[in-house]
mmCIF file of C-alpha atoms in Angstrom:
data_model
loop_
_atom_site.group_PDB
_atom_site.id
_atom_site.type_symbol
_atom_site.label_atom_id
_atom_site.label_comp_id
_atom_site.label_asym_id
_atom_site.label_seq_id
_atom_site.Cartn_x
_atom_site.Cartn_y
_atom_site.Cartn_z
ATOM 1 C CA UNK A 186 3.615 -14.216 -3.781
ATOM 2 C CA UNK A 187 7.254 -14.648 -2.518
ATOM 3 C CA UNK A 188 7.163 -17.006 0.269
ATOM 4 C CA UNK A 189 9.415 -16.478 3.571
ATOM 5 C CA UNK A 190 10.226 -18.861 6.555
ATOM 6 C CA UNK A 191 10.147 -16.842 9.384
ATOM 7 C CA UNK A 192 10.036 -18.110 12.639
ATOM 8 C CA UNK A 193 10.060 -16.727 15.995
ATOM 9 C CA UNK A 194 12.891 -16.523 18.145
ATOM 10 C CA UNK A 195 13.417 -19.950 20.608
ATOM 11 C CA UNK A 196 12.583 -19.231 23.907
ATOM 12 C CA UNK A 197 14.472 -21.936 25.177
ATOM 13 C CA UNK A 198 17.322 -18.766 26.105
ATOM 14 C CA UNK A 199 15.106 -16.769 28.280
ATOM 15 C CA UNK A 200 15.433 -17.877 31.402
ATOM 16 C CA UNK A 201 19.065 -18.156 30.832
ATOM 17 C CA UNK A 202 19.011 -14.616 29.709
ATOM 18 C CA UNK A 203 16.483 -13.145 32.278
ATOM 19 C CA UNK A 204 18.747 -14.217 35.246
ATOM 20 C CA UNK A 205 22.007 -12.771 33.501
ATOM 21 C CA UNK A 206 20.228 -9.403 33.133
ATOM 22 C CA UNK A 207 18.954 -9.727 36.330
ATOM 23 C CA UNK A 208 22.427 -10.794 37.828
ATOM 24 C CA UNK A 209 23.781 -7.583 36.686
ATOM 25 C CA UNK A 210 25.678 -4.972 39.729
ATOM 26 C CA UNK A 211 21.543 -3.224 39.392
ATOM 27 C CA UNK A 212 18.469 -3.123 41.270
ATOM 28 C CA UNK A 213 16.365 -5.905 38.946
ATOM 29 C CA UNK A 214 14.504 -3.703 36.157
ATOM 30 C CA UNK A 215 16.354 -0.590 37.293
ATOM 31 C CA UNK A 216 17.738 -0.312 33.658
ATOM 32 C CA UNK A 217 14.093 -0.275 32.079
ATOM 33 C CA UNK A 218 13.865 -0.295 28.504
ATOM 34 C CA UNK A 219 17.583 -1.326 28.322
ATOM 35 C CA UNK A 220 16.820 -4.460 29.671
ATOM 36 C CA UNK A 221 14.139 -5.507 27.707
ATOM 37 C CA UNK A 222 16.167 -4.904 24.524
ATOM 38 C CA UNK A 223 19.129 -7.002 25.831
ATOM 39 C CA UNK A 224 16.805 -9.592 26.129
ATOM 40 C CA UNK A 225 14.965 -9.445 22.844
ATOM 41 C CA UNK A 226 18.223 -9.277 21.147
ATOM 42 C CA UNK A 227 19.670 -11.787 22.874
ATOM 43 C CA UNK A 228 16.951 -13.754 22.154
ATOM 44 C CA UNK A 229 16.983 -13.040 18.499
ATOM 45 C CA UNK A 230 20.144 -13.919 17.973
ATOM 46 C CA UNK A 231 20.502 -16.666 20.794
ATOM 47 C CA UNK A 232 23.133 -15.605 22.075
ATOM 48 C CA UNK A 233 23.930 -14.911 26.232
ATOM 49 C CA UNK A 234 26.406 -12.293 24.868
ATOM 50 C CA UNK A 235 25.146 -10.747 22.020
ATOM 51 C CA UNK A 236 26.526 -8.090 19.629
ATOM 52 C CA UNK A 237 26.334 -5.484 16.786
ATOM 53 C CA UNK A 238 27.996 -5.806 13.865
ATOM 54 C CA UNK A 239 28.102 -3.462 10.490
ATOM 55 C CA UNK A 240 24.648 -1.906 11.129
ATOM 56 C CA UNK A 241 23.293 -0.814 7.958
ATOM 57 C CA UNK A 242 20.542 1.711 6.748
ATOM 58 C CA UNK A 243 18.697 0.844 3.524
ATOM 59 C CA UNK A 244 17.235 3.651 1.295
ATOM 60 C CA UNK A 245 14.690 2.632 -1.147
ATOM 61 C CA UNK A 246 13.390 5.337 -3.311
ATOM 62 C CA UNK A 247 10.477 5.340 -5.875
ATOM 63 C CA UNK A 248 8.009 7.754 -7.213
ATOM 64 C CA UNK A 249 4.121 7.430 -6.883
ATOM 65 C CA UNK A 250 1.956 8.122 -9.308
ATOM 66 C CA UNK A 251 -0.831 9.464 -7.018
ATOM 67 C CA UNK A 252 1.550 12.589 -6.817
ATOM 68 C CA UNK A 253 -0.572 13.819 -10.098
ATOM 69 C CA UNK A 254 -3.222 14.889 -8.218
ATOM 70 C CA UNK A 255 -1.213 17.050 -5.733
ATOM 71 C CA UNK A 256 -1.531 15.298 -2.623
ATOM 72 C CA UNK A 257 1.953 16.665 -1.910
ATOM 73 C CA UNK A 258 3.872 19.680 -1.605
ATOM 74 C CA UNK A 259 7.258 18.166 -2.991
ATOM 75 C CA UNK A 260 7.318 18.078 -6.688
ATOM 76 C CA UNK A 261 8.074 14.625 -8.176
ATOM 77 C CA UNK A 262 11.529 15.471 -9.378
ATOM 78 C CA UNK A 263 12.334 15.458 -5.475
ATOM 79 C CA UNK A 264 12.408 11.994 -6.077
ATOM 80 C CA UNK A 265 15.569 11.727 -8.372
ATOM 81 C CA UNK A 266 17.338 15.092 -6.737
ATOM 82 C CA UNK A 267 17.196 13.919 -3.316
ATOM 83 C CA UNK A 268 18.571 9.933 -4.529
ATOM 84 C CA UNK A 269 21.074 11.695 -5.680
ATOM 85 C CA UNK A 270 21.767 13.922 -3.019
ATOM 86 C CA UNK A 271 21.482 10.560 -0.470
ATOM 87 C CA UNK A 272 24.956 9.435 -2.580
ATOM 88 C CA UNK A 273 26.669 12.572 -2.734
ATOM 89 C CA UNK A 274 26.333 12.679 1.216
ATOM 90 C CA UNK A 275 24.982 16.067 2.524
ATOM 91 C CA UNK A 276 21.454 14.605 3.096
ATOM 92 C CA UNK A 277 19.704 14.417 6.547
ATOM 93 C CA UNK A 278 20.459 10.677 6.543
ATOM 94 C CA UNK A 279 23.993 10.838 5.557
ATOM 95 C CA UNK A 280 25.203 12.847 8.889
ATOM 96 C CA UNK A 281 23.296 10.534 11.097
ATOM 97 C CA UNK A 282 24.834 7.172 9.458
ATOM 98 C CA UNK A 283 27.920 8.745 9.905
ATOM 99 C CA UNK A 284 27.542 9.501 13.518
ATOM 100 C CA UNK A 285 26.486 6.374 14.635
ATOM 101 C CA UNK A 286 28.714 4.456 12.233
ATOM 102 C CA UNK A 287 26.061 2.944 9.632
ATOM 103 C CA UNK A 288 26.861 2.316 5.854
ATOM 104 C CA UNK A 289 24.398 3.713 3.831
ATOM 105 C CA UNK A 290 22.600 1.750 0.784
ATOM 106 C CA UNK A 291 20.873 3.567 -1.917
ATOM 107 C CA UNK A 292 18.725 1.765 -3.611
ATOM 108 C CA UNK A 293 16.439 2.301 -6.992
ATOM 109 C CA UNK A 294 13.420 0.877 -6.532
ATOM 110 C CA UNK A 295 11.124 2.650 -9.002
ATOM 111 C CA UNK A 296 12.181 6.619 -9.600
ATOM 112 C CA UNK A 297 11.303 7.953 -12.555
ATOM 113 C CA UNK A 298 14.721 8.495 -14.343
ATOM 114 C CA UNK A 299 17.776 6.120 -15.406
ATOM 115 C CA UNK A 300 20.553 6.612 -12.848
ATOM 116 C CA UNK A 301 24.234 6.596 -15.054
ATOM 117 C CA UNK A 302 26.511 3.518 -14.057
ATOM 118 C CA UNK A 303 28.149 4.160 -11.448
ATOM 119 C CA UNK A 304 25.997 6.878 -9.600
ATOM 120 C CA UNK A 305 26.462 4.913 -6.437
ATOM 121 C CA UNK A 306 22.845 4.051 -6.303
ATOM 122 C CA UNK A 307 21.380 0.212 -6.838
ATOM 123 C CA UNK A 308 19.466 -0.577 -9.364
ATOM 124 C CA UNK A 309 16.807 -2.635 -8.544
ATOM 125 C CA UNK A 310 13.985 -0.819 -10.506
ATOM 126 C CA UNK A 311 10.652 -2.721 -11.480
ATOM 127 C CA UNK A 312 9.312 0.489 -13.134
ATOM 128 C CA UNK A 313 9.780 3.859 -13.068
ATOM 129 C CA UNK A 314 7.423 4.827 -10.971
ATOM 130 C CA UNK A 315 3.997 3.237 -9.374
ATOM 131 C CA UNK A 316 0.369 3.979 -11.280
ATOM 132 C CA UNK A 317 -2.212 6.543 -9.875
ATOM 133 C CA UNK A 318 -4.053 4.269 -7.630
ATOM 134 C CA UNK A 319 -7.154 7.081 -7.680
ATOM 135 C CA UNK A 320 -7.860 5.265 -11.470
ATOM 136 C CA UNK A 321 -5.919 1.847 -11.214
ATOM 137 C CA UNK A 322 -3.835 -0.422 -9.321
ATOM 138 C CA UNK A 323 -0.378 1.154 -8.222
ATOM 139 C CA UNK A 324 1.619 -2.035 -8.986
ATOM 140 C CA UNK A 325 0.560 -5.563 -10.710
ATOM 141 C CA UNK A 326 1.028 -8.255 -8.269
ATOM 142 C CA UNK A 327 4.061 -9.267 -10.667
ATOM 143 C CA UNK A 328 5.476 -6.364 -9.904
ATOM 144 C CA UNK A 329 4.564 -6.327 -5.894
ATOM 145 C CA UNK A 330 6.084 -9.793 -5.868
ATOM 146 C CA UNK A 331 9.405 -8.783 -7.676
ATOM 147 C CA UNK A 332 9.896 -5.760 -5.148
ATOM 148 C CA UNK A 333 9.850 -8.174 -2.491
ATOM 149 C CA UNK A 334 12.193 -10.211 -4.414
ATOM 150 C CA UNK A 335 14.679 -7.227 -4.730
ATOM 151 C CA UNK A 336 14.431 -6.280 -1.442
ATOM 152 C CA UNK A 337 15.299 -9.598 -0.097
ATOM 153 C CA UNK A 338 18.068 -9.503 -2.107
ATOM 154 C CA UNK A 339 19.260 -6.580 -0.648
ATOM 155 C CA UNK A 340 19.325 -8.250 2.986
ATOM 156 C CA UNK A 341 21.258 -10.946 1.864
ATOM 157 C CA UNK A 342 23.754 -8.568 0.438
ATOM 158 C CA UNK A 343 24.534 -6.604 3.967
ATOM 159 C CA UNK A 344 23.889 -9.884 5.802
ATOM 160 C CA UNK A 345 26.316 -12.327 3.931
ATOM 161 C CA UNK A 346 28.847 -9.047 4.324
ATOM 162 C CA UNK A 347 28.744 -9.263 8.318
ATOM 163 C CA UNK A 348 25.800 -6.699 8.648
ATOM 164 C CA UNK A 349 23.710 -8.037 11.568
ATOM 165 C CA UNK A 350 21.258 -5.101 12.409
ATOM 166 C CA UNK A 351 19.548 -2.972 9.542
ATOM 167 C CA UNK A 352 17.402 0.004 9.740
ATOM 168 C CA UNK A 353 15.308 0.876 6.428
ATOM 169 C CA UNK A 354 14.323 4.430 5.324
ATOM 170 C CA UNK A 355 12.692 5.272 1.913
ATOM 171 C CA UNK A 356 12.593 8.494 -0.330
ATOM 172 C CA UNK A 357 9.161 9.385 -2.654
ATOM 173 C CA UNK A 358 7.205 12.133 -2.962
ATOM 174 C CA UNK A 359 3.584 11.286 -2.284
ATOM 175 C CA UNK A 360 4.457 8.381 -0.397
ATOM 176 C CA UNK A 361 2.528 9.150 2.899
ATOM 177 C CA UNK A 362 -0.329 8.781 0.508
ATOM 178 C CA UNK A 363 0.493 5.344 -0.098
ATOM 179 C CA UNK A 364 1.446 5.118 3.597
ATOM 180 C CA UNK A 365 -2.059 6.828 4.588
ATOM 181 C CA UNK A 366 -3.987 3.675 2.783
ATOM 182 C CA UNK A 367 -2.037 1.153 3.689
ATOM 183 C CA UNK A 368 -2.514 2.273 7.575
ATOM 184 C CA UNK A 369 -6.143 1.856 6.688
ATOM 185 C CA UNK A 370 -6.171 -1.050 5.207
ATOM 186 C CA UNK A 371 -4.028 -2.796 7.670
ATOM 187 C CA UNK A 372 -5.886 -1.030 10.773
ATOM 188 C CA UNK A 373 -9.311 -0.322 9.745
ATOM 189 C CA UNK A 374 -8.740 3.414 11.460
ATOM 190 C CA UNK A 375 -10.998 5.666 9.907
ATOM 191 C CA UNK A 376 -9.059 6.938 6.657
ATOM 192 C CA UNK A 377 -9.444 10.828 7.585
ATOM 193 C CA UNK A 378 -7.451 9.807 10.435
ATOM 194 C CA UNK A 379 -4.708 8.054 8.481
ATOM 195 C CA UNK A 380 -3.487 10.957 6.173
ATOM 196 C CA UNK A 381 -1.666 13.768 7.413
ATOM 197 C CA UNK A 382 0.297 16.558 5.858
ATOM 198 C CA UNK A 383 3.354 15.172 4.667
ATOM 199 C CA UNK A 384 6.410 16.857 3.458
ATOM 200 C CA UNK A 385 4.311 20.033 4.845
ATOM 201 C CA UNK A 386 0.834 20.465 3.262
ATOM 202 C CA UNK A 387 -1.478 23.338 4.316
ATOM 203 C CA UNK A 388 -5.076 23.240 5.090
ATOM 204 C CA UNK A 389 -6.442 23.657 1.627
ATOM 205 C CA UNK A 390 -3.403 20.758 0.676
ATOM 206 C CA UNK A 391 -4.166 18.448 2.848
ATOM 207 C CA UNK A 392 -7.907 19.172 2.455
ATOM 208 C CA UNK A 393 -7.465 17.979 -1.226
ATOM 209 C CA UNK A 394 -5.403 15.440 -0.265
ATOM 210 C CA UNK A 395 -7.977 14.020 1.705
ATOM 211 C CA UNK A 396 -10.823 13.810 -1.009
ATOM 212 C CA UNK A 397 -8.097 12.167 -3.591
ATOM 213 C CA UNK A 398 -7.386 9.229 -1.428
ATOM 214 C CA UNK A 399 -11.558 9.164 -0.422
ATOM 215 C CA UNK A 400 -12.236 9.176 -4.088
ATOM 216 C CA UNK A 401 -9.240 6.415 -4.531
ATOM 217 C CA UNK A 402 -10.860 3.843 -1.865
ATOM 218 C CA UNK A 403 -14.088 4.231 -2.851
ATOM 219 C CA UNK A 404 -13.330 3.186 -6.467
ATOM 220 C CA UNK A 405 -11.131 0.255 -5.086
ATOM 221 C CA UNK A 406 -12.836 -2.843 -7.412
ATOM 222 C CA UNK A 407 -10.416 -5.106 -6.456
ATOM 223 C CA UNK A 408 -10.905 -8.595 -4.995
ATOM 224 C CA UNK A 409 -10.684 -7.502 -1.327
ATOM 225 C CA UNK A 410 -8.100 -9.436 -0.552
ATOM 226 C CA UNK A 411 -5.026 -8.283 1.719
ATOM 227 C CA UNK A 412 -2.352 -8.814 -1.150
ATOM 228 C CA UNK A 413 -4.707 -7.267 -4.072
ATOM 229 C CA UNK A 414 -4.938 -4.024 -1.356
ATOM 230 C CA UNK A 415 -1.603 -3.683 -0.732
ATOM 231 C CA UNK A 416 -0.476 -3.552 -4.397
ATOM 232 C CA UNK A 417 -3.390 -1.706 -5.508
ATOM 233 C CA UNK A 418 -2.516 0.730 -2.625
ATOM 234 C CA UNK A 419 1.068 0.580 -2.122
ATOM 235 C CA UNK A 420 4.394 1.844 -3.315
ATOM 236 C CA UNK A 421 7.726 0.505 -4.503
ATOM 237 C CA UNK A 422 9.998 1.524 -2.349
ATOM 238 C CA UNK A 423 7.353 0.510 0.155
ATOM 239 C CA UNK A 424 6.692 -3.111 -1.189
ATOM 240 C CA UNK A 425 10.746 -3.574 -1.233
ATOM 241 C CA UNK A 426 11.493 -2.435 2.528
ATOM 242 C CA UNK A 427 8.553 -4.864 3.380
ATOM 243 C CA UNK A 428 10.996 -7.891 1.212
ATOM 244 C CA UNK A 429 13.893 -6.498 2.948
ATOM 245 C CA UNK A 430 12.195 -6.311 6.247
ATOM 246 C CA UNK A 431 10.910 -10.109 5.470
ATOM 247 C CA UNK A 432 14.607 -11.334 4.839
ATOM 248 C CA UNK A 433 15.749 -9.544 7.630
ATOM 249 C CA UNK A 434 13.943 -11.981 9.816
ATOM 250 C CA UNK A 435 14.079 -14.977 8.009
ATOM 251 C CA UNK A 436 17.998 -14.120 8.819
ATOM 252 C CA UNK A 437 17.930 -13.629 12.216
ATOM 253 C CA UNK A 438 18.959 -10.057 11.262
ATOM 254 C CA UNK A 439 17.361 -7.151 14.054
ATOM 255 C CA UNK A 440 15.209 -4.726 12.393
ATOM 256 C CA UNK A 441 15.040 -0.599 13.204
ATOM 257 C CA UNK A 442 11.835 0.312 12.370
ATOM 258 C CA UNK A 443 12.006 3.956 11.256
ATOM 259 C CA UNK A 444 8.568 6.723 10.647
ATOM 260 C CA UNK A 445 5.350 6.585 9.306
ATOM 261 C CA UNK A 446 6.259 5.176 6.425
ATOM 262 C CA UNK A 447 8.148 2.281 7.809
ATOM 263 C CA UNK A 448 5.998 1.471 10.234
ATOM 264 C CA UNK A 449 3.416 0.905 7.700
ATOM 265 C CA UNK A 450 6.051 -1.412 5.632
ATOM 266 C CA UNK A 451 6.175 -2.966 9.151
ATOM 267 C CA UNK A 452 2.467 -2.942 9.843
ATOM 268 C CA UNK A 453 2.359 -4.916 6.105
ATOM 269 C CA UNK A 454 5.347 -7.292 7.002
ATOM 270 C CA UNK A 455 3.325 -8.311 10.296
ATOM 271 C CA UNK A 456 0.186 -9.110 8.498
ATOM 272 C CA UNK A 457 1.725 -11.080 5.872
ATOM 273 C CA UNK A 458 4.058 -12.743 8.359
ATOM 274 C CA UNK A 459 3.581 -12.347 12.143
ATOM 275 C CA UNK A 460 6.277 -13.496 13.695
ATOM 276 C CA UNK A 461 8.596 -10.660 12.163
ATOM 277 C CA UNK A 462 7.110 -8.854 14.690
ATOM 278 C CA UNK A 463 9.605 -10.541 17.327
ATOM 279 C CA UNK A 464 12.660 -8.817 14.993
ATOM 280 C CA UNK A 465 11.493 -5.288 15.005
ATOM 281 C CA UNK A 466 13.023 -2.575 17.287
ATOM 282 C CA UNK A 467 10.671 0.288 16.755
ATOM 283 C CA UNK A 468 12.818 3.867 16.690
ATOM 284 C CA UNK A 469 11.041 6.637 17.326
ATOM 285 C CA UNK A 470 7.237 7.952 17.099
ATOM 286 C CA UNK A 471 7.028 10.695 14.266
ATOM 287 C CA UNK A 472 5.369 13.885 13.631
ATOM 288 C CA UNK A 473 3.281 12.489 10.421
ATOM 289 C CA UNK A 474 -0.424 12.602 11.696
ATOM 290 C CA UNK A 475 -1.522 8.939 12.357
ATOM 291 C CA UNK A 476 1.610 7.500 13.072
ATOM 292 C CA UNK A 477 1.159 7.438 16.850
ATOM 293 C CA UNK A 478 -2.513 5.322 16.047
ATOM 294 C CA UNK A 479 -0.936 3.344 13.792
ATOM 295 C CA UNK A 480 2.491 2.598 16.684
ATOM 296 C CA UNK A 481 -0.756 1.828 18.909
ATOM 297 C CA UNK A 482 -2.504 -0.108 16.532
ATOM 298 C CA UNK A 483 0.244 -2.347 16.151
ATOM 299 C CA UNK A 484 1.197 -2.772 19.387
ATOM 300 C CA UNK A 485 4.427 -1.225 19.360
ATOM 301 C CA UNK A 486 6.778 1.043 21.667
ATOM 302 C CA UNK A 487 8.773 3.200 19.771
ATOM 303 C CA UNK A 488 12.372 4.465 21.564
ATOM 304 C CA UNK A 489 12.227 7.798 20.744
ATOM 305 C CA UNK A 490 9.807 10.566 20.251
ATOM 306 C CA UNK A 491 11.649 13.778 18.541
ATOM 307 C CA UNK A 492 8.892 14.999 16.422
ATOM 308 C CA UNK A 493 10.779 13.844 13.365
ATOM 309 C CA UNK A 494 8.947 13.835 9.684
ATOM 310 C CA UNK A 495 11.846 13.275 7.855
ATOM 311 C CA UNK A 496 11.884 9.446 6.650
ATOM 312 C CA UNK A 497 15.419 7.862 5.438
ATOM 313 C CA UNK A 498 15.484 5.694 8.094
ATOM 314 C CA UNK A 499 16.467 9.021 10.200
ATOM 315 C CA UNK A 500 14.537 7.897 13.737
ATOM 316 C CA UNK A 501 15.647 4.352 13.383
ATOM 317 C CA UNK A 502 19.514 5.519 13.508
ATOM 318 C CA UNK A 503 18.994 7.924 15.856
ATOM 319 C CA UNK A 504 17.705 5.189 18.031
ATOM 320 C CA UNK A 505 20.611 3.171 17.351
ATOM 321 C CA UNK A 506 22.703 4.251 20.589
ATOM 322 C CA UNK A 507 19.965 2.747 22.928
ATOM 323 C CA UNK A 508 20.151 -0.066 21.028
ATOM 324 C CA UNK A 509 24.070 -0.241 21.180
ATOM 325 C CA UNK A 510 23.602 0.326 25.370
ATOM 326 C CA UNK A 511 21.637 -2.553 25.720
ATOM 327 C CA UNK A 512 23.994 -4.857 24.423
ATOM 328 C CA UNK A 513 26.834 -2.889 26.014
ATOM 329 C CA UNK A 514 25.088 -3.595 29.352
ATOM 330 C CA UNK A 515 24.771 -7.042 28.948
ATOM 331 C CA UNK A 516 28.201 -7.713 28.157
ATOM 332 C CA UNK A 517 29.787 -5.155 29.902
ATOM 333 C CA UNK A 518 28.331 -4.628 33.747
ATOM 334 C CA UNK A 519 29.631 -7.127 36.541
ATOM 335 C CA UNK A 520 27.231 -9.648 38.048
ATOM 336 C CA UNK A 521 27.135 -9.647 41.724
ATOM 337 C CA UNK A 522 29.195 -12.895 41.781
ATOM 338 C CA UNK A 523 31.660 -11.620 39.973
ATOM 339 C CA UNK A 524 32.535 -8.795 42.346
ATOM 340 C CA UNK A 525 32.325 -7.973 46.435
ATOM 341 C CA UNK A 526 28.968 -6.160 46.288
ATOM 342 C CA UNK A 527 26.103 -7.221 48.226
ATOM 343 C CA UNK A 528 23.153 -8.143 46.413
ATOM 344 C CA UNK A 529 20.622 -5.009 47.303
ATOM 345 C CA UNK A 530 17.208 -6.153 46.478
#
């Protein structure tokens, strides 16, 4: 498997960065979750005056192959139409990166089709498309091991071009499927409480849905091992956020963490790596069933909770002006010394 350096932030900064924050023309913790971010980004980048530069949502997309037994309610060529649609720019994603001032990366990381030169989408394809995991393993370890690959490549693209915070979003039908396992795998939750309903099952859907990926785990004959899992399990687009999410650390970069889906790639990052933990800024609790067990399960506090299902990376941007307030506090409030105000507490 890929290996990745990733260490946590020095501490060395905190106190330094504790009393600045505290210093500030405020009651001390009177700007709550504002201050804490200051100070883990501060931290990350070690830095008393830290900053934002060229944030940057990547888009993997892939299909699943698990989609064949109709665990969802988008059609596979969803896939393909909606990568498409991500580069053409009328997508859910695209009005949000343009709000908040993100570029937006499209990358190929398994759909089933051969985008034409110059779509505007990467290619960084290791197949098109994953295997039904209900009758074999979604991805080879190979193949697991070159998505990481890519997707660190992709970091190192944004990052050696200034980028300094990324969010990650992904696009596959059937991939809360994948996402479903993985929170299982990683969590040991019960599995019925894992899978949810998706791009918008019904009962009888997600009913079926729920006996597919039962079937799937029981005929798991793997070696049990957390790797062998995850590819067995996984997905493409999944495996390559997790690389990208891995770089993105090793790089000092922060990391949005977006839905469901992402929070899984997250949940899978952590495990293989722990200290990535320490990068991730977690955007928003979703509407996907199991994603607020799995934010629990993980320990982590999402910014935002908006009831949002779509993927792309959509919560993670929206989260993005908190994010930009911190730092904007930190640099941009007086300090008591610095003007006549009487310290107040």
């Amino acid at each position: 498997m890929k290996q990745f350096f990733i260490t946590p932030p020095d501490r060395a900064l905190e106190q330094a960065l504790r009393e600045k924050i505290d210093n500030l023309t405020k009651p001390r913790g009177s700007l709550g979750r504002l201050e804490e971010l200051a100070l883990r980004i501060g931290l990350i980048q070690q830095t008393l005056t830290p900053s934002l530069r060229q944030p940057c949502n990547l888009l993997f997309a892939a299909d699943h192959g698990i989609i064949a037994e109709g665990v969802s309610v988008s059609p596979k060529e969803v896939t393909r139409q909606q990568t498409e649609h991500f580069v053409r720019g009328g997508a859910g994603i695209n009005f949000l990166c343009r709000q908040h001032g993100f570029s937006l990366v499209v990358v190929d990381a398994g759909v089933d089709c051969e985008f034409a030169p110059g779509s505007g989408v990467v290619d960084m394809k290791v197949r098109r498309s994953s295997r039904n995991f209900l009758y074999e393993a979604a991805m080879t370890p190979d193949e697991a091991d070159l998505c990481l690959e890519r997707g660190a490549e992709m970091t190192d693209r944004i990052r050696n071009e200034g980028c300094n915070i990324v969010s990650l979003g992904e696009m596959g039908s059937g991939n809360t499927s994948a996402a479903a396992m993985w929170m299982h795998i990683l969590t040991g939750i019960p599995l019925e409480r894992c899978i949810g309903a998706g791009a918008g099952l019904d009962s009888e859907g997600l009913a079926r849905k729920r006996r597919v990926l039962e079937r799937a785990l029981a005929a798991y004959s793997g070696d049990g091992s957390l790797w062998d899992r995850l590819c067995h399990f996984g997905g493409l687009e999944m495996m390559m956020a997790v690389g990208a999410m891995l770089r993105a650390a090793e790089r000092g970069m922060v990391i949005l963490v977006d839905g469901f889906i992402m929070t899984a790639c997250m949940g899978a990052a952590m495990a293989l790596h722990p200290a990535v933990a320490e990068y991730a800024v977690w955007g928003h609790c979703g509407d996907e069933s199991g994603h607020r067990l799995l934010l629990d399960a993980l320990g982590a506090r999402p910014l935002l909770s908006l009831s949002l299902r779509l993927g792309e990376g959509s919560g993670a941007v929206c989260a993005y002006p908190i994010v930009e307030s911190a730092v904007r506090m930190i640099n941009e409030m007086d300090s008591f010394r610095e003007v006549e105000v009487t310290k107040y507490f």
